[in-house]
Amino acid sequence: MLDKIFHPGEVEARLYAQWEDSGAFRAGSKTGMPSFAIVIPPPNVTGSLHIGHALNNTLQDALARFERMRGKNVLWQPGTDHAGIATQLVVERELAKRQMSRVKMGREKFLEEVWRWKEESGGTIVRQLRRLGASCDWSRERFTMDEGLSRAVLKVFVALHKEGLIYKDKRLVNWDPRLQTAVSDLEVENIEVKGKLWHIKYPISGEAGRFIIVATTRPETMLGDVAVAVHPSDERYTSLVGSQALLPLANRPIPIIADEYSDPEKGTGAVKITPAHDFNDFDVGKRHGLAPLNILTKEGALNDLVPDAYRGLDRFEARKRVVADLDALGLIEKTEDIVHAVPHDEKTKTVVLEPYLTEQWYLNVTPLAEKALQAVEEGRTRFVPEHWTNVYYNWMRNIQPWCISRQLWWGHQIPVWYGPDGGIFVEETESEARAAAKKHYGREVALNRDPDVLDTWFSSALWPFSTMGWPDKTPELKRYYPTSVLVTGFDIIFFWVARMMMMGIHFMGDVPFHDVFIHTRVLDEKGQKMSKTKGNVVDPLDIIDEYGADALRFALAIAAGQGRDIRLGINRVETCRNFGTKLWNASRFCEMNECVRKREFDPATVELTVNKWIVAETARTVSEVTTALEAYRFNEAAGAAYHFVWDVFCDWYVEFIKPVLNGNDEATKAETRDTAAWTLDRILQLLHPFMPFITEELWTRMAEHAVPRRSMLMLSPWPDLSTLPQHEEARSEMNWLIDLISGVRSVRAEMNVPPSARLTLLLKGASVETSLRLATHRDVALSLARLSSARVTADIPQGSAQFVIGEAAAALPLGDVIDFAKERARLEKELKKSEDEIARFDAKLGNPGFVAKAPEEVIEEQKEKRAEAEAVAVRLREALKRLSA
RNA sequence: GGGCGCGUAGCUCAGCGGGAGAGCACUACGUUGACAUCGUAGGGGUCGCAUGUUCGAUCCAUGCCGCGCCCACCA
């Protein structure tokens, strides 16, 4: 016997182990069946599961389980990402706690430390994914820095270099002075901060007392100025073009040049040109043949190219000093308070990034982007929802070279070796590089390997094929590439999706996935982004502990619409947990009534109206859920199943069959039991992609008293009920009945003339509006009696109720469950409380029964209504009779 | 500045050419034999505003207002 509620904590671990041990998660290899593959967006190996992961993996798991049940060969490829910067930061922080540092340890020792850290904490997120129920093929788990994937990375780098697409260049990059590494444009987060705009007077050489005024938010960089630019057509400055300004503090003459970049509308119309510290200025400098003057160190302090007084000062310190000194010289024309966007590092959002002149490795992605663009234009890869296509297009069409080198230690070290004269040897291994160098120099030479590592996203870009064994020609690649769908959030469309497209097409000759489903973000219940600093983080593991994984998964899935962000309040999870309880208890009802599975049961053969109806409704629901899942409309799929279980199966079917199951007709009872059991099985299957644990548990438990199951629910075939009869007649009859019962609009209990009470049900004409549920016949009586306008009659036979529709009356059998004496007593009590209500009701209804002398037209009207109602009553009686016969 | 998304019941949202819905919250009643993690009933909305298309608009078009996000600029 099932307990009254489901205890997720007691079954989840057991079921998961059972699934995993059985090999049910393993990539399928059934011949002749289509394939379905998803690669997981690899989470940071040292991370832990946040609510966004929970959503992402719930959706993937729903698809994987769905397709597995549909008989496809499913591969859900799991793994983790080495997450260069994030992981290095974490480990450095740990080292700091032990009074150690990366630099002191040296590269080799440090890397050992990171690997150790990875071994220790790397299992966390993977364990947490298991708690969520993720049915990944763990036997194929990969890590972006494991041997195979590293080999793929090297191969790709070397190949792209040989094709001339990877090259070294010296230009401005976004520099993180704390980590002392370059980061890509995408890793920059522009944050609005309060700042100042200083208007600085630059004296004109040889013209005492004449100045050109420039406005800047970064006065310290003026020490690296190489020019002042004005717009060619800006008449205010025409006379100055060609003159020299004397750069204050540095006392260095710089030219005043004309360049279209200068915007007469902005600032003073004259702009200082600092090519080494501003992206636009870099271009201006290039146009005018002005060499950049780098005045910063890697740490973001001023270097030796500035006057003594400023050397070694941190950039912010230097700013204060420069402003103070300029002010003392009377060279500050004015200072404005402004709010402007300043580039910060996206991880901690605390470090101001610098445009910084360095030599880095770049990947020329333009040719790759063209093909990636074309693939989407041609529909070979499709974004869902479609509007993300434009986001992808816009970025791809304006793509910039990808800076792929990072000055970190944790990551794939770039396979480049330098000879004594700076000769470059790009090979997959050191020995190959050595051989190449030997060939080049004609002798053995000492080589130095480039110390930099690759951007983390470089290896992620290869994920769909590197995890399947590329560059080897593996059966997995053959079977599963291109993958079916990528499920991810919009925040990594550029970082990851676009780059996988480019690399996939380039190296595999085909797109990495057919569909890209972009899901929304999960916010807190107030619609705020979850963040540690705000303290509004909802930990999915806490939710799983308290409500079970199914409740969390269902809450996420049913909220996963196509447009707006998901606001996850805990009450949503509660609702879904309650839904699980409802399902559990519906199963309990079936169990108590011995509704057990019969293998030979054929739903097409049922004869009772109520059974025909539920069979047809089940088929419709299966079709709805299937269609919705195929289109990634998770909310609709989960919603359709929810609605069917609660509003159709529990509220109506179970209530309708109670009198049948309590009746004496063994044949109809048997059919009904079989149908109920069959329907419940279909429900479990429909819900399994969303609520794997509770459904699997019920699947097993419900078979305890029936024909044992051949296999686990997760391996059962997805129902295809498309060939079942539609049973239009039964459906329309049941719908009519449900509408009618729902339409009992106003019912009043009234002790009319004691002791002769009557139970009267007033249906509002033949039309219907809200809902009174026909639970059991007894429930009908109770509900009716409870409501505001029912009359209990002692003069009708016990066990039947008289329905009055309009003025027409129809007796309806109620079985033998009503104790009229008791009900009457209760009603009397209740009525005393609600006399006011009755009065109001009478007034509202203008109950003609109480009108002594009704006008002719009222009587006529009543007659019509009566005739109409009589017909309804007759039909109702017939319908209820047919339910159980 | 460019682009995208969203404004529907107190809250969170679904619906998107012909009856305005769900969950939560609220009110009243009810522990009955699957389920109080429940049931029954009830209150509550000029579907952001305006114009247009249409026999008919919450739904389509245009404009406006408000909110959010992305990209760019960032003197």
XYZ file of C-alpha atoms in Angstrom, chain A residues 602-605 614-616 618-620 678 682 720-727:
20
model
C -6.859 -3.022 -25.373
C -8.050 0.545 -24.848
C -9.748 0.468 -28.224
C -12.308 -2.000 -26.959
C -10.836 9.011 -20.824
C -9.131 6.869 -23.462
C -9.786 9.524 -26.054
C -5.507 10.431 -22.924
C -4.742 10.085 -26.594
C -5.288 13.772 -27.113
C -4.017 1.872 -18.375
C 0.166 6.608 -19.790
C 1.620 6.421 -29.503
C -2.157 6.516 -29.286
C -2.798 8.097 -32.628
C -4.579 5.020 -33.916
C -7.072 4.831 -31.080
C -10.672 5.697 -31.844
C -11.515 9.332 -31.219
C -14.798 8.450 -29.529
